[in-house]
XYZ file of C-alpha atoms in Angstrom:
121
model
C -4.997 17.922 4.492
C -4.131 14.484 3.585
C -0.891 14.513 3.699
C 1.403 10.937 3.510
C 4.507 9.629 2.784
C 5.476 6.388 1.197
C 9.268 4.413 1.801
C 11.430 1.671 1.489
C 10.931 1.211 -1.965
C 13.760 -0.537 -4.112
C 15.015 -3.270 -6.761
C 14.749 -6.648 -5.722
C 15.160 -9.787 -7.179
C 12.206 -12.633 -8.078
C 11.288 -13.955 -4.850
C 12.752 -11.159 -2.132
C 11.044 -9.489 0.065
C 10.682 -5.978 0.822
C 9.054 -3.780 3.686
C 7.103 -0.459 2.798
C 5.799 1.912 4.993
C 3.745 5.649 5.074
C 3.600 7.870 7.841
C 0.640 9.928 7.223
C -0.600 13.472 8.588
C -3.531 16.050 8.356
C -6.133 14.098 9.893
C -6.930 11.241 11.598
C -5.327 8.651 11.105
C -6.563 6.421 14.110
C -10.503 6.724 12.576
C -9.796 5.986 9.040
C -9.171 3.274 7.038
C -6.755 2.710 5.233
C -4.303 0.421 2.202
C -1.726 0.467 -0.442
C -2.593 1.327 -4.606
C -0.168 0.892 -6.640
C -0.184 1.585 -10.033
C 1.964 -0.389 -12.885
C 4.186 1.067 -16.420
C 1.659 1.495 -18.671
C -1.701 0.841 -16.721
C -4.708 2.079 -14.523
C -4.325 2.466 -10.679
C -5.284 -0.902 -8.567
C -5.375 -1.310 -5.510
C -3.582 -3.996 -3.154
C -4.429 -3.869 0.039
C -6.899 -2.592 2.620
C -7.035 -2.399 6.130
C -9.580 -1.229 8.936
C -9.153 1.539 11.232
C -8.423 -0.598 14.160
C -5.888 -2.805 11.854
C -8.129 -6.515 13.135
C -9.286 -6.572 9.489
C -7.222 -6.915 6.284
C -8.502 -7.770 2.855
C -6.070 -8.205 -0.372
C -7.113 -9.193 -4.624
C -5.776 -11.812 -5.272
C -3.265 -11.191 -7.202
C -1.098 -10.200 -4.082
C -3.031 -12.580 -1.750
C -0.493 -15.329 0.393
C 2.493 -13.157 -0.449
C 1.711 -9.079 1.142
C 1.018 -7.944 4.453
C -0.731 -5.010 5.614
C -0.865 -3.454 8.834
C -0.324 -0.343 10.994
C 0.677 1.305 14.465
C -1.640 4.660 15.367
C 0.074 5.323 17.328
C 2.944 6.586 15.240
C 0.775 7.299 12.229
C 2.324 4.440 10.481
C 0.840 1.623 7.887
C 2.899 -0.719 6.920
C 3.026 -3.168 4.342
C 5.023 -6.911 3.926
C 5.824 -7.539 0.474
C 7.261 -11.162 -0.375
C 7.708 -13.603 -2.795
C 8.168 -10.442 -5.330
C 6.920 -11.800 -9.021
C 8.303 -9.146 -11.563
C 5.222 -8.571 -12.193
C 4.810 -6.235 -9.114
C 7.218 -3.684 -10.379
C 5.282 -0.716 -9.845
C 5.248 2.675 -7.898
C 3.538 1.944 -5.240
C 0.907 4.542 -3.115
C -0.352 4.791 0.760
C -3.188 5.812 0.217
C -6.492 7.223 2.709
C -10.137 5.736 2.859
C -10.706 2.404 1.752
C -10.035 1.828 -2.215
C -13.160 2.708 -3.655
C -12.252 6.260 -1.890
C -8.675 6.668 -2.152
C -8.741 4.656 -6.740
C -11.132 7.735 -7.368
C -9.068 10.892 -5.980
C -5.690 11.141 -5.868
C -5.709 13.461 -3.831
C -5.380 10.594 -1.129
C -2.715 9.511 -2.170
C 0.572 9.775 -1.334
C 3.000 10.658 -3.676
C 4.158 7.060 -4.330
C 7.681 4.915 -4.285
C 8.988 2.912 -6.707
C 9.636 -0.945 -6.503
C 11.532 -3.150 -9.054
C 11.579 -6.711 -9.239
C 14.328 -7.840 -12.052
C 16.749 -9.964 -12.018
């Protein structure tokens, strides 16, 4: 069973940075595409980062491109999301997701429990 545990969320000021971590278990992490998704208040879930199994290619939507960086350490079964130049609109619960964005967005069993990120003055 896919099990993902996120950490690193918190309260930051606009323009600040946070680094989220995700530890995976229950599946072969090194052969799985991974990513991050978020859910803003009153909105549906959206993907914010995706990374191929070896970590050599990454993908981002325009909303976070240039500000967010996803990475992974397959030896540690760990996924990371470095978030810089944070904006109030980035406030959301952030989830680690197994598989590509279309897979994770359509199946909540592939998400972790989430970590809250709040960007406010």
